[in-house]
mmCIF file of C-alpha atoms in Angstrom:
data_model
loop_
_atom_site.group_PDB
_atom_site.id
_atom_site.type_symbol
_atom_site.label_atom_id
_atom_site.label_comp_id
_atom_site.label_asym_id
_atom_site.label_seq_id
_atom_site.Cartn_x
_atom_site.Cartn_y
_atom_site.Cartn_z
ATOM 1 C CA UNK A 1 191.071 9.326 120.304
ATOM 2 C CA UNK A 2 191.359 7.576 116.930
ATOM 3 C CA UNK A 3 192.541 4.065 116.188
ATOM 4 C CA UNK A 4 195.509 4.895 113.986
ATOM 5 C CA UNK A 5 196.130 1.195 113.277
ATOM 6 C CA UNK A 6 192.679 1.000 111.701
ATOM 7 C CA UNK A 7 192.968 4.318 109.857
ATOM 8 C CA UNK A 8 196.561 4.108 108.603
ATOM 9 C CA UNK A 9 198.085 0.696 109.403
ATOM 10 C CA UNK A 10 200.206 2.394 112.062
ATOM 11 C CA UNK A 11 200.929 -0.494 114.392
ATOM 12 C CA UNK A 12 203.199 -3.475 114.890
ATOM 13 C CA UNK A 13 202.890 -7.214 115.342
ATOM 14 C CA UNK A 14 204.915 -10.281 116.209
ATOM 15 C CA UNK A 15 204.202 -13.826 115.058
ATOM 16 C CA UNK A 16 205.368 -16.273 117.707
ATOM 17 C CA UNK A 17 205.664 -20.023 118.152
ATOM 18 C CA UNK A 18 204.872 -19.843 121.836
ATOM 19 C CA UNK A 19 206.699 -22.161 124.224
ATOM 20 C CA UNK A 20 206.817 -19.989 127.322
ATOM 21 C CA UNK A 21 209.297 -17.314 128.428
ATOM 22 C CA UNK A 22 212.094 -18.494 126.193
ATOM 23 C CA UNK A 23 215.064 -16.472 124.866
ATOM 24 C CA UNK A 24 213.227 -16.363 121.532
ATOM 25 C CA UNK A 25 210.208 -14.691 123.160
ATOM 26 C CA UNK A 26 212.501 -12.000 124.547
ATOM 27 C CA UNK A 27 213.961 -11.520 121.071
ATOM 28 C CA UNK A 28 210.453 -10.946 119.707
ATOM 29 C CA UNK A 29 209.758 -8.382 122.414
ATOM 30 C CA UNK A 30 212.992 -6.508 121.760
ATOM 31 C CA UNK A 31 212.196 -6.162 118.076
ATOM 32 C CA UNK A 32 208.673 -4.982 118.878
ATOM 33 C CA UNK A 33 209.896 -2.405 121.383
ATOM 34 C CA UNK A 34 212.639 -1.116 119.074
ATOM 35 C CA UNK A 35 210.150 -0.618 116.242
ATOM 36 C CA UNK A 36 207.678 1.000 118.634
ATOM 37 C CA UNK A 37 210.376 3.482 119.627
ATOM 38 C CA UNK A 38 211.104 4.190 115.958
ATOM 39 C CA UNK A 39 207.434 4.986 115.242
ATOM 40 C CA UNK A 40 206.848 6.735 118.594
ATOM 41 C CA UNK A 41 204.236 4.168 119.670
ATOM 42 C CA UNK A 42 204.131 3.692 123.462
ATOM 43 C CA UNK A 43 205.199 0.140 124.265
ATOM 44 C CA UNK A 44 204.529 -1.859 127.455
ATOM 45 C CA UNK A 45 207.410 -3.437 129.345
ATOM 46 C CA UNK A 46 208.454 -7.062 128.928
ATOM 47 C CA UNK A 47 206.614 -8.259 132.012
ATOM 48 C CA UNK A 48 203.335 -6.820 130.720
ATOM 49 C CA UNK A 49 204.007 -8.308 127.286
ATOM 50 C CA UNK A 50 204.497 -11.772 128.807
ATOM 51 C CA UNK A 51 201.540 -11.446 131.180
ATOM 52 C CA UNK A 52 199.190 -10.576 128.295
ATOM 53 C CA UNK A 53 200.320 -13.648 126.371
ATOM 54 C CA UNK A 54 200.039 -15.903 129.429
ATOM 55 C CA UNK A 55 196.534 -14.610 130.110
ATOM 56 C CA UNK A 56 195.447 -15.730 126.645
ATOM 57 C CA UNK A 57 197.392 -18.995 126.401
ATOM 58 C CA UNK A 58 196.139 -20.213 129.819
ATOM 59 C CA UNK A 59 199.130 -22.376 130.583
ATOM 60 C CA UNK A 60 199.246 -24.015 127.158
ATOM 61 C CA UNK A 61 202.283 -24.035 124.908
ATOM 62 C CA UNK A 62 203.190 -25.019 121.358
ATOM 63 C CA UNK A 63 200.758 -22.387 120.091
ATOM 64 C CA UNK A 64 200.756 -19.884 117.254
ATOM 65 C CA UNK A 65 200.485 -16.519 118.990
ATOM 66 C CA UNK A 66 200.090 -13.151 117.273
ATOM 67 C CA UNK A 67 200.754 -10.051 119.358
ATOM 68 C CA UNK A 68 199.557 -6.732 117.919
ATOM 69 C CA UNK A 69 200.554 -3.322 119.254
ATOM 70 C CA UNK A 70 197.771 -0.949 118.224
ATOM 71 C CA UNK A 71 198.322 2.793 117.963
ATOM 72 C CA UNK A 72 195.896 5.507 119.136
ATOM 73 C CA UNK A 73 196.011 9.269 118.845
ATOM 74 C CA UNK A 74 194.751 12.280 116.924
ATOM 75 C CA UNK A 75 193.028 11.536 113.594
ATOM 76 C CA UNK A 76 195.330 13.525 111.271
ATOM 77 C CA UNK A 77 197.629 11.022 109.575
ATOM 78 C CA UNK A 78 200.861 12.869 110.377
ATOM 79 C CA UNK A 79 200.161 13.282 114.106
ATOM 80 C CA UNK A 80 202.154 11.283 116.675
ATOM 81 C CA UNK A 81 200.410 8.463 118.570
ATOM 82 C CA UNK A 82 199.699 9.134 122.228
ATOM 83 C CA UNK A 83 198.764 5.687 123.567
ATOM 84 C CA UNK A 84 198.708 2.030 122.552
ATOM 85 C CA UNK A 85 196.934 -1.245 123.207
ATOM 86 C CA UNK A 86 198.424 -4.731 123.201
ATOM 87 C CA UNK A 87 196.156 -7.383 121.669
ATOM 88 C CA UNK A 88 196.976 -11.096 121.752
ATOM 89 C CA UNK A 89 195.467 -13.714 119.433
ATOM 90 C CA UNK A 90 196.012 -17.443 119.889
ATOM 91 C CA UNK A 91 195.706 -20.150 117.232
ATOM 92 C CA UNK A 92 196.460 -23.835 116.946
ATOM 93 C CA UNK A 93 199.977 -24.376 115.631
ATOM 94 C CA UNK A 94 200.170 -26.377 112.397
ATOM 95 C CA UNK A 95 203.804 -27.017 111.469
ATOM 96 C CA UNK A 96 204.668 -27.063 107.772
ATOM 97 C CA UNK A 97 206.594 -30.269 107.220
ATOM 98 C CA UNK A 98 206.938 -30.584 103.454
ATOM 99 C CA UNK A 99 209.591 -28.611 101.508
ATOM 100 C CA UNK A 100 208.431 -25.389 99.874
ATOM 101 C CA UNK A 101 208.121 -24.304 96.269
ATOM 102 C CA UNK A 102 208.708 -20.625 95.537
ATOM 103 C CA UNK A 103 208.100 -18.348 92.569
ATOM 104 C CA UNK A 104 209.736 -15.069 91.616
ATOM 105 C CA UNK A 105 207.233 -12.360 92.463
ATOM 106 C CA UNK A 106 206.493 -9.782 89.749
ATOM 107 C CA UNK A 107 206.142 -7.119 92.457
ATOM 108 C CA UNK A 108 209.291 -5.143 93.257
ATOM 109 C CA UNK A 109 210.293 -3.417 96.464
ATOM 110 C CA UNK A 110 212.528 -0.369 96.822
ATOM 111 C CA UNK A 111 215.596 -0.909 98.977
ATOM 112 C CA UNK A 112 215.211 2.512 100.629
ATOM 113 C CA UNK A 113 211.655 1.849 101.861
ATOM 114 C CA UNK A 114 211.890 2.476 105.630
ATOM 115 C CA UNK A 115 208.750 0.506 106.455
ATOM 116 C CA UNK A 116 209.966 -2.930 105.309
ATOM 117 C CA UNK A 117 212.535 -3.042 108.110
ATOM 118 C CA UNK A 118 209.723 -3.211 110.671
ATOM 119 C CA UNK A 119 206.936 -5.754 111.176
ATOM 120 C CA UNK A 120 204.047 -3.341 110.761
ATOM 121 C CA UNK A 121 200.299 -3.801 110.417
ATOM 122 C CA UNK A 122 200.630 -2.110 107.023
ATOM 123 C CA UNK A 123 200.897 -5.509 105.313
ATOM 124 C CA UNK A 124 199.154 -5.130 101.966
ATOM 125 C CA UNK A 125 202.305 -5.509 99.875
ATOM 126 C CA UNK A 126 203.157 -8.801 101.589
ATOM 127 C CA UNK A 127 199.574 -9.993 101.194
ATOM 128 C CA UNK A 128 199.689 -9.207 97.472
ATOM 129 C CA UNK A 129 202.936 -11.165 97.030
ATOM 130 C CA UNK A 130 201.609 -14.187 98.924
ATOM 131 C CA UNK A 131 198.222 -14.250 97.185
ATOM 132 C CA UNK A 132 199.846 -14.132 93.764
ATOM 133 C CA UNK A 133 202.208 -16.981 94.684
ATOM 134 C CA UNK A 134 199.407 -19.162 96.053
ATOM 135 C CA UNK A 135 197.263 -18.498 92.978
ATOM 136 C CA UNK A 136 200.201 -19.672 90.848
ATOM 137 C CA UNK A 137 200.495 -22.873 92.879
ATOM 138 C CA UNK A 138 203.503 -21.915 95.024
ATOM 139 C CA UNK A 139 204.029 -21.619 98.758
ATOM 140 C CA UNK A 140 205.391 -18.062 98.552
ATOM 141 C CA UNK A 141 206.898 -15.444 96.289
ATOM 142 C CA UNK A 142 210.467 -14.177 96.317
ATOM 143 C CA UNK A 143 210.735 -10.378 96.209
ATOM 144 C CA UNK A 144 213.417 -8.451 94.299
ATOM 145 C CA UNK A 145 214.329 -4.799 94.762
ATOM 146 C CA UNK A 146 214.770 -2.071 92.164
ATOM 147 C CA UNK A 147 218.392 -3.165 91.574
ATOM 148 C CA UNK A 148 217.493 -6.765 90.855
ATOM 149 C CA UNK A 149 218.742 -7.975 94.225
ATOM 150 C CA UNK A 150 216.824 -10.623 96.150
ATOM 151 C CA UNK A 151 215.292 -9.492 99.443
ATOM 152 C CA UNK A 152 212.946 -12.041 101.074
ATOM 153 C CA UNK A 153 209.617 -13.807 100.670
ATOM 154 C CA UNK A 154 206.329 -12.357 101.885
ATOM 155 C CA UNK A 155 206.820 -13.728 105.409
ATOM 156 C CA UNK A 156 210.203 -15.453 105.493
ATOM 157 C CA UNK A 157 213.895 -14.735 105.142
ATOM 158 C CA UNK A 158 216.048 -16.611 102.650
ATOM 159 C CA UNK A 159 219.212 -18.692 103.006
ATOM 160 C CA UNK A 160 221.182 -20.087 100.098
ATOM 161 C CA UNK A 161 224.011 -22.594 100.378
ATOM 162 C CA UNK A 162 226.834 -22.720 97.828
ATOM 163 C CA UNK A 163 229.918 -24.936 98.200
ATOM 164 C CA UNK A 164 229.356 -25.256 101.946
ATOM 165 C CA UNK A 165 228.948 -21.513 102.551
ATOM 166 C CA UNK A 166 225.637 -20.000 103.705
ATOM 167 C CA UNK A 167 224.452 -16.639 102.392
ATOM 168 C CA UNK A 168 221.457 -14.420 103.047
ATOM 169 C CA UNK A 169 220.337 -11.212 101.297
ATOM 170 C CA UNK A 170 221.911 -8.117 102.837
ATOM 171 C CA UNK A 171 219.510 -6.152 105.003
ATOM 172 C CA UNK A 172 220.342 -3.021 102.991
ATOM 173 C CA UNK A 173 218.619 -4.675 100.036
ATOM 174 C CA UNK A 174 215.326 -3.895 101.804
ATOM 175 C CA UNK A 175 213.928 -6.573 104.074
ATOM 176 C CA UNK A 176 212.705 -7.422 107.547
ATOM 177 C CA UNK A 177 215.603 -8.933 109.476
ATOM 178 C CA UNK A 178 213.751 -11.812 111.105
ATOM 179 C CA UNK A 179 214.182 -13.087 114.648
ATOM 180 C CA UNK A 180 214.895 -16.632 113.431
ATOM 181 C CA UNK A 181 217.542 -15.354 111.023
ATOM 182 C CA UNK A 182 219.102 -13.331 113.855
ATOM 183 C CA UNK A 183 219.230 -16.412 116.046
ATOM 184 C CA UNK A 184 220.923 -18.485 113.341
ATOM 185 C CA UNK A 185 223.490 -15.818 112.525
ATOM 186 C CA UNK A 186 224.616 -15.670 116.151
ATOM 187 C CA UNK A 187 225.521 -19.372 116.069
ATOM 188 C CA UNK A 188 226.318 -20.195 112.432
ATOM 189 C CA UNK A 189 228.466 -18.359 109.910
ATOM 190 C CA UNK A 190 225.990 -16.733 107.530
ATOM 191 C CA UNK A 191 227.260 -14.040 105.169
ATOM 192 C CA UNK A 192 225.003 -11.098 104.366
ATOM 193 C CA UNK A 193 225.548 -10.096 100.758
ATOM 194 C CA UNK A 194 223.751 -8.737 97.713
ATOM 195 C CA UNK A 195 222.242 -11.725 95.927
ATOM 196 C CA UNK A 196 220.814 -11.964 92.425
ATOM 197 C CA UNK A 197 218.603 -14.536 90.755
ATOM 198 C CA UNK A 198 221.750 -16.049 89.222
ATOM 199 C CA UNK A 199 223.143 -16.596 92.725
ATOM 200 C CA UNK A 200 219.874 -18.217 93.698
ATOM 201 C CA UNK A 201 219.663 -20.581 90.740
ATOM 202 C CA UNK A 202 223.362 -21.499 91.095
ATOM 203 C CA UNK A 203 222.876 -22.453 94.773
ATOM 204 C CA UNK A 204 223.220 -26.024 96.020
ATOM 205 C CA UNK A 205 220.470 -25.666 98.632
ATOM 206 C CA UNK A 206 217.852 -23.037 99.538
ATOM 207 C CA UNK A 207 215.983 -22.487 102.803
ATOM 208 C CA UNK A 208 213.249 -20.217 104.150
ATOM 209 C CA UNK A 209 213.250 -19.132 107.789
ATOM 210 C CA UNK A 210 210.722 -17.600 110.146
ATOM 211 C CA UNK A 211 209.333 -18.230 113.618
ATOM 212 C CA UNK A 212 206.593 -20.653 112.591
ATOM 213 C CA UNK A 213 208.379 -22.728 109.948
ATOM 214 C CA UNK A 214 211.788 -22.608 111.632
ATOM 215 C CA UNK A 215 214.166 -23.564 108.824
ATOM 216 C CA UNK A 216 212.280 -24.945 105.831
ATOM 217 C CA UNK A 217 214.053 -26.413 102.798
ATOM 218 C CA UNK A 218 213.018 -25.196 99.356
ATOM 219 C CA UNK A 219 212.650 -27.933 96.783
ATOM 220 C CA UNK A 220 211.770 -25.741 93.808
ATOM 221 C CA UNK A 221 212.125 -22.154 92.618
ATOM 222 C CA UNK A 222 210.089 -21.682 89.438
ATOM 223 C CA UNK A 223 211.312 -24.560 87.217
ATOM 224 C CA UNK A 224 214.578 -25.192 89.082
ATOM 225 C CA UNK A 225 214.613 -28.153 91.490
ATOM 226 C CA UNK A 226 216.953 -28.210 94.491
ATOM 227 C CA UNK A 227 218.284 -31.201 96.390
ATOM 228 C CA UNK A 228 217.319 -31.411 100.073
ATOM 229 C CA UNK A 229 220.255 -31.850 102.457
ATOM 230 C CA UNK A 230 218.593 -33.631 105.372
ATOM 231 C CA UNK A 231 221.613 -33.390 107.685
ATOM 232 C CA UNK A 232 222.021 -29.643 107.152
ATOM 233 C CA UNK A 233 218.283 -29.133 107.568
ATOM 234 C CA UNK A 234 218.238 -30.976 110.901
ATOM 235 C CA UNK A 235 221.331 -29.075 112.077
ATOM 236 C CA UNK A 236 219.839 -25.647 111.338
ATOM 237 C CA UNK A 237 216.451 -26.607 112.753
ATOM 238 C CA UNK A 238 218.081 -27.799 115.991
ATOM 239 C CA UNK A 239 219.775 -24.420 116.456
ATOM 240 C CA UNK A 240 216.462 -22.615 116.039
ATOM 241 C CA UNK A 241 214.668 -24.989 118.404
ATOM 242 C CA UNK A 242 217.318 -24.535 121.089
ATOM 243 C CA UNK A 243 216.631 -20.814 121.508
ATOM 244 C CA UNK A 244 212.882 -21.395 121.718
ATOM 245 C CA UNK A 245 213.144 -23.796 124.676
ATOM 246 C CA UNK A 246 212.760 -22.944 128.358
#
């Protein structure tokens, strides 16, 4: 029985700001289980998922929790997995409070890539984007696809605000549709559309979203500086926090 996650990156993970059995935790599980079904990786039920996390967190909350679903099976790369293992890792949560600066990554992604729509352990592309951005002095890098449309950053979705309207790159552009973005779109009008760099630089405000940063304002993209709307930031952050409360 081979560890296919080790051999081929065949596996899934969720990055969670853990606050107990919240609606957001269930949203994480649903994404994990849907991706597991797509890749034919056996997935435990929700109760087992929660119990594994609770075993590791030992009654503590406000933690950064990473849940990995490892895949096992025959060693040939094209074989289907036959069993899985759920591994939970717990870290101290360090919220990012200051606005982010972002660069335009030189690395392109193809919109038809089926892997980017899942949070897989095959993460080398994302690592490459993030390392390059950090080496250039930025928080993260913004990825474009082969058509010149914006997709996402290495570990966050993107929101842009123009004349009071909120937009996010269309999922068909090739991106991971994040749990925090899903939560926001159920409560706030956010239009999915194909966005270009011109749309980005013409925006009034820009935000990044994921489970650990919540909704983080962007103060700079390359040489363009953006104004921070404190009221809008607090409003969007409050919506995200609401779903991740017991």
